[in-house]
PDB file of C-alpha atoms in Angstrom:
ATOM      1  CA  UNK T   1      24.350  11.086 -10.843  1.00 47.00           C
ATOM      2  CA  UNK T   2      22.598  10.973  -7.264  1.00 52.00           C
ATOM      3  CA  UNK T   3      24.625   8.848  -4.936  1.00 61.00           C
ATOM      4  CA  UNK T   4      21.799   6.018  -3.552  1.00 77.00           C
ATOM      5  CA  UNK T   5      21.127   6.313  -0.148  1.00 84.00           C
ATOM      6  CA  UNK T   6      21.602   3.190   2.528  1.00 89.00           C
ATOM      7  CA  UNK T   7      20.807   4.844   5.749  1.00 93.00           C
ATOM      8  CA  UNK T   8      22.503   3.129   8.894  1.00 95.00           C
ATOM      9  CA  UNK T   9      20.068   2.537  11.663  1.00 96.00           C
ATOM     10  CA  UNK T  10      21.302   2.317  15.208  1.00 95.00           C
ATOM     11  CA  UNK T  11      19.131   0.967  17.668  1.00 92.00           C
ATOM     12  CA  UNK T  12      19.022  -1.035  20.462  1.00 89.00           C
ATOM     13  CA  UNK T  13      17.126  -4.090  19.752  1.00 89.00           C
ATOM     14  CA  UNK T  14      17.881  -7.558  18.554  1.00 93.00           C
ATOM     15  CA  UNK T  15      17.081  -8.090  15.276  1.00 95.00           C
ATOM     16  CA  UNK T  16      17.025 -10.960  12.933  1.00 97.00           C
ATOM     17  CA  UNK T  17      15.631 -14.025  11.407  1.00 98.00           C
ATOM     18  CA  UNK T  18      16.505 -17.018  13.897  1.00 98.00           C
ATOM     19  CA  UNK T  19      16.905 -20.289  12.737  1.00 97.00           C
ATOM     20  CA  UNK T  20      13.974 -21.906  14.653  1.00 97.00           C
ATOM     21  CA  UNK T  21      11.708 -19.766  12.989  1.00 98.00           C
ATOM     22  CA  UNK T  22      12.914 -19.990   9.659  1.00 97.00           C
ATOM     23  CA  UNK T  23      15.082 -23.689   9.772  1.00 97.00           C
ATOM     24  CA  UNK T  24      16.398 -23.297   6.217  1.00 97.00           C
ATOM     25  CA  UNK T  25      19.305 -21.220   5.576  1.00 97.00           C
ATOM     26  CA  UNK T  26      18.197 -20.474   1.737  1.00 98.00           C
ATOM     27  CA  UNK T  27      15.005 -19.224   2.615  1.00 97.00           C
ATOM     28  CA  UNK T  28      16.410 -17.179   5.558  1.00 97.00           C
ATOM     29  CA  UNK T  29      18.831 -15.901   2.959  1.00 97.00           C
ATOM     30  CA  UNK T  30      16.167 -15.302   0.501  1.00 97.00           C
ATOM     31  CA  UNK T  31      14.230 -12.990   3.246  1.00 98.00           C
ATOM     32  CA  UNK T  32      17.583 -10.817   4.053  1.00 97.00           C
ATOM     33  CA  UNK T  33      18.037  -9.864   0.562  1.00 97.00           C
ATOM     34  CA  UNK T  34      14.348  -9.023  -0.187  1.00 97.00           C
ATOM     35  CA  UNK T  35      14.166  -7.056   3.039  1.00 96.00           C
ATOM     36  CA  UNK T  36      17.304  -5.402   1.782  1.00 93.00           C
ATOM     37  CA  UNK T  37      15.663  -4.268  -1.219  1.00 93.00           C
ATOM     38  CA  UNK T  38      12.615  -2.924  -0.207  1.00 94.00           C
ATOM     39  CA  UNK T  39      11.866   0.671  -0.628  1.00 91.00           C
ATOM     40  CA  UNK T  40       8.201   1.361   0.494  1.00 94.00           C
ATOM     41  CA  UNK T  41       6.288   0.791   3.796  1.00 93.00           C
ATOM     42  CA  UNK T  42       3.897  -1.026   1.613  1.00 96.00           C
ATOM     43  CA  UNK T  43       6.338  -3.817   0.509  1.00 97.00           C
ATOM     44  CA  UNK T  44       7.547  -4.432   3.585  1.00 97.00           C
ATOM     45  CA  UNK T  45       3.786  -4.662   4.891  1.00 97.00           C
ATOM     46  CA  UNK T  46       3.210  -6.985   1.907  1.00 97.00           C
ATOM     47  CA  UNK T  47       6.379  -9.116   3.197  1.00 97.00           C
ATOM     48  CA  UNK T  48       5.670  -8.914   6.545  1.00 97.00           C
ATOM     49  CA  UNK T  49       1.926 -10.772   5.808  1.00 98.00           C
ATOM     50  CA  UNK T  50       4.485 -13.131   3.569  1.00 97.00           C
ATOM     51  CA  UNK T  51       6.658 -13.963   6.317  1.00 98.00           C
ATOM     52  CA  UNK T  52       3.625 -14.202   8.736  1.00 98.00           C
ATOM     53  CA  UNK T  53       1.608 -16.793   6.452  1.00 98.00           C
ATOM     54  CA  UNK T  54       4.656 -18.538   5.225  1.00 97.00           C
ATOM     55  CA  UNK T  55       6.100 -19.547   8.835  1.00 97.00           C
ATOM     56  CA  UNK T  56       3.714 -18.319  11.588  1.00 97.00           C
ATOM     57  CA  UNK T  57       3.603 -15.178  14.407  1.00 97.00           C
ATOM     58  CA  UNK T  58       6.691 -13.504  14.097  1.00 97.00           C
ATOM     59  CA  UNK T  59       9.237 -13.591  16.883  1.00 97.00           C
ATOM     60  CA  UNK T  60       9.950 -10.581  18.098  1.00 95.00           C
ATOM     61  CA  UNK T  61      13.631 -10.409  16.680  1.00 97.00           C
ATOM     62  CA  UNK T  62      12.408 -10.761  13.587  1.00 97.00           C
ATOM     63  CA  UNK T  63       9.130  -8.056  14.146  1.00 96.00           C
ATOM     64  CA  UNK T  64      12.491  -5.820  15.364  1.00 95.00           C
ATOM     65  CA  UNK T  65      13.744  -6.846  11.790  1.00 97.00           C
ATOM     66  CA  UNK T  66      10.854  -5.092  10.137  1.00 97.00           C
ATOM     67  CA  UNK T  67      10.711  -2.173  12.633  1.00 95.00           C
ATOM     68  CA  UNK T  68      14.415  -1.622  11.567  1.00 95.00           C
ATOM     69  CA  UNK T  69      13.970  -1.945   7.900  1.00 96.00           C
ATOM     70  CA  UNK T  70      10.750   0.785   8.430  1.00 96.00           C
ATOM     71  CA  UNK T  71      12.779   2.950   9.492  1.00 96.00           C
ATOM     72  CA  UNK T  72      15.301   2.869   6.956  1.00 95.00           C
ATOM     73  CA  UNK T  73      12.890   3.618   4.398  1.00 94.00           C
ATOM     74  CA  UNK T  74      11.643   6.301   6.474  1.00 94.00           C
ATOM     75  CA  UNK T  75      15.347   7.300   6.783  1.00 94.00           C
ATOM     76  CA  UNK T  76      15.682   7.170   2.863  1.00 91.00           C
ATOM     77  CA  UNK T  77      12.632   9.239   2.205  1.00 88.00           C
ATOM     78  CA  UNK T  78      13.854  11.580   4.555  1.00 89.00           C
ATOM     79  CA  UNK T  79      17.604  12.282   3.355  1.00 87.00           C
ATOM     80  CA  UNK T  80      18.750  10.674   6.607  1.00 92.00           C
ATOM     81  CA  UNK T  81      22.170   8.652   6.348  1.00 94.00           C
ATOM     82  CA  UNK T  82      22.537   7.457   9.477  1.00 95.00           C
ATOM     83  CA  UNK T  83      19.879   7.139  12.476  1.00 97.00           C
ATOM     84  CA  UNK T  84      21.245   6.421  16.271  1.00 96.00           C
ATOM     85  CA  UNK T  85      18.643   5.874  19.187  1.00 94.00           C
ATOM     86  CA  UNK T  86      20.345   5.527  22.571  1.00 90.00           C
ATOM     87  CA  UNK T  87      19.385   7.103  25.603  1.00 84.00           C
ATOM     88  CA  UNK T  88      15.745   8.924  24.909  1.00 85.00           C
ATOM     89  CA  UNK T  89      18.247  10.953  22.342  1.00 89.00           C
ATOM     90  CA  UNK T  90      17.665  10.462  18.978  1.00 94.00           C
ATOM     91  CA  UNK T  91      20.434  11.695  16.475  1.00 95.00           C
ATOM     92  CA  UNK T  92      20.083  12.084  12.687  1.00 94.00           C
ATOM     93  CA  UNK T  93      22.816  12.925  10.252  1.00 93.00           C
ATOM     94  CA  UNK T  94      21.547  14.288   6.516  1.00 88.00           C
ATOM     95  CA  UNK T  95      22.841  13.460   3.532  1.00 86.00           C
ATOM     96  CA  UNK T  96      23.097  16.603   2.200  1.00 67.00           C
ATOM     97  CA  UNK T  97      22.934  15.512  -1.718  1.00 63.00           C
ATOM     98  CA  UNK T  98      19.658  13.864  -0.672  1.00 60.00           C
ATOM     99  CA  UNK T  99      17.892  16.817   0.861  1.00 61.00           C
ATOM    100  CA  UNK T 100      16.018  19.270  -1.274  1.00 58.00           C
ATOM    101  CA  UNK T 101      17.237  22.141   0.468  1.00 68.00           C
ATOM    102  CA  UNK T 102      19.765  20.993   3.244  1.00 68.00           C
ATOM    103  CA  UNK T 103      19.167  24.895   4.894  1.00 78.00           C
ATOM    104  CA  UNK T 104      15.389  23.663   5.655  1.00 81.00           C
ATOM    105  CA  UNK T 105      17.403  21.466   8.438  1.00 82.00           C
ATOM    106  CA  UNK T 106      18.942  24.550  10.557  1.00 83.00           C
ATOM    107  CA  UNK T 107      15.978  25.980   9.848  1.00 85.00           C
ATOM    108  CA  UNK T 108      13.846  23.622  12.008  1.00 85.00           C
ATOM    109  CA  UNK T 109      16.481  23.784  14.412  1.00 87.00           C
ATOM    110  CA  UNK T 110      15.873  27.317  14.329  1.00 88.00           C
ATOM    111  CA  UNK T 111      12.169  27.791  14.962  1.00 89.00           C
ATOM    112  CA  UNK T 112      11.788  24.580  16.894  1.00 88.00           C
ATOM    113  CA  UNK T 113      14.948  25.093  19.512  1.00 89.00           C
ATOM    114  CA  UNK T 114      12.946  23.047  22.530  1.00 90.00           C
ATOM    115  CA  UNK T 115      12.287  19.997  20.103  1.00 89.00           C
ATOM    116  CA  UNK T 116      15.651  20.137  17.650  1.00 91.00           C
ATOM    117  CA  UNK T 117      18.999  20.940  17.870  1.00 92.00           C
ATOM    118  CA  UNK T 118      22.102  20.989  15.459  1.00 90.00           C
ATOM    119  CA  UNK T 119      25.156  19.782  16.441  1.00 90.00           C
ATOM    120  CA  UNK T 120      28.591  21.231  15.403  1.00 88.00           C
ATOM    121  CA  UNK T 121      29.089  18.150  13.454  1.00 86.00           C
ATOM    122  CA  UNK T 122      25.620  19.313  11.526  1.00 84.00           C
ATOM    123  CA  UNK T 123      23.897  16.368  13.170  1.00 90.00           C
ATOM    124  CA  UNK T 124      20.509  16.609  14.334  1.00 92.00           C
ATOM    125  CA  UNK T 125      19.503  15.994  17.803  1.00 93.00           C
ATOM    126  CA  UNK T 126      16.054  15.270  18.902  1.00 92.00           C
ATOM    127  CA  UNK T 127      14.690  15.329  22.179  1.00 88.00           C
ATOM    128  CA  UNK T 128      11.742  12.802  22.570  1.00 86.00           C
ATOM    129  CA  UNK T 129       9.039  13.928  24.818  1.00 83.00           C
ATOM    130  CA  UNK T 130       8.246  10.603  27.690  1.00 81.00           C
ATOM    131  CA  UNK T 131       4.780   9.564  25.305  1.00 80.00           C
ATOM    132  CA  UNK T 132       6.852   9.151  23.084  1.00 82.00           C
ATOM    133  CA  UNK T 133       9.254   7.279  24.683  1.00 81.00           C
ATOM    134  CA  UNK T 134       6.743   4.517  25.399  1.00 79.00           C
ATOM    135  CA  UNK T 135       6.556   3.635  21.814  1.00 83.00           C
ATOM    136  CA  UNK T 136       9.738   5.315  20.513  1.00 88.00           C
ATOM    137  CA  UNK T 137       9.687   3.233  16.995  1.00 89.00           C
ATOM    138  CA  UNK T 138       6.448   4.787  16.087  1.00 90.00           C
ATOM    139  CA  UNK T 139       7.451   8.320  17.567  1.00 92.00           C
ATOM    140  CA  UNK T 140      10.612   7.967  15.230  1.00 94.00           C
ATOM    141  CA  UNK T 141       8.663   7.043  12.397  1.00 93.00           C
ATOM    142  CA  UNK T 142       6.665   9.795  12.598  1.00 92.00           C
ATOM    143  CA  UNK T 143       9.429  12.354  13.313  1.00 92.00           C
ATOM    144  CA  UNK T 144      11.512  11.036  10.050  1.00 94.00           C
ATOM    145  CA  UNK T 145       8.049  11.518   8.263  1.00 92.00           C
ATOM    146  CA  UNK T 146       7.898  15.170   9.688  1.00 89.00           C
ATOM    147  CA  UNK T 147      11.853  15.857   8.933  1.00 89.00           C
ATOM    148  CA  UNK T 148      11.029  14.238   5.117  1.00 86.00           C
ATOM    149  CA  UNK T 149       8.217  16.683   4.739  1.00 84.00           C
ATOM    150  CA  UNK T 150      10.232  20.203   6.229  1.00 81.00           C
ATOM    151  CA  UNK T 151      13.120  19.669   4.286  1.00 78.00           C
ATOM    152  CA  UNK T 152      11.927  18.271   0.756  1.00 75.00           C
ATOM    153  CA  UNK T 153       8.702  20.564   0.593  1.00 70.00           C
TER     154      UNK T 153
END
């Protein structure tokens, strides 16, 4: 039996549904456990348009939200348990009964030494070029996209 995954995701931002946006505490309710259940980028983008017709622009804690729960399923997809952004440095930890082959990780570290590194505590450090800084949730995306393909191909 294969453990489910529910990647932790550590990043800086404030994230949730505020009450001004969404007055009633049911349907705010209702939102958190759908988002919690999602498990592809295209039911979150079918939420998201939801959300969007249902009660308006989104505030930017709750487009945060979405960013948040993206990268969770990009997390999940990738064997990633827990994700931590702080400091230009982003650190991933694998779930090693999640990866295909959990050696494809110090491999990468291996033949990409400038871009990864792996940590005595078998974490994986990434060092984010300044582009990518600018827009670092789409430069993580696309990283845990990259990891996902290495190390379950």
């Amino acid at each position: 039996v294969v453990e489910e995954l529910d990647p932790e995701i550590n990043i800086a931002s404030t994230a949730f549904i505020p009450e001004d946006y969404i007055p009633d505490i049911d349907q705010r309710l209702s939102i958190y456990r759908r988002l919690s259940r999602l498990q592809s980028a295209e039911a979150l983008a079918d939420l998201k348009s939801e959300i969007a017709d249902r009660f308006g622009p989104l505030p930017s804690e709750v487009s945060n939200l979405l960013v948040k729960i993206m990268l969770k399923i990009e997390a999940m997809a990738a064997g990633i348990q827990r994700l931590d952004f702080k400091g230009g440095i982003l650190t991933l930890v694998p779930a090693d009964h999640r990866v295909a082959d959990p050696g494809r990780i110090v491999a990468l570290a291996v033949e990409r030494p400038k871009r990864y590194r792996l940590s005595p505590d078998q974490s994986l450090q990434v060092r984010m070029q300044s582009g990518e800084l600018q827009k670092p949730f789409g430069s993580i995306k696309k990283i845990l996209r990259e990891i996902g393909h290495y190390v379950n191909s």
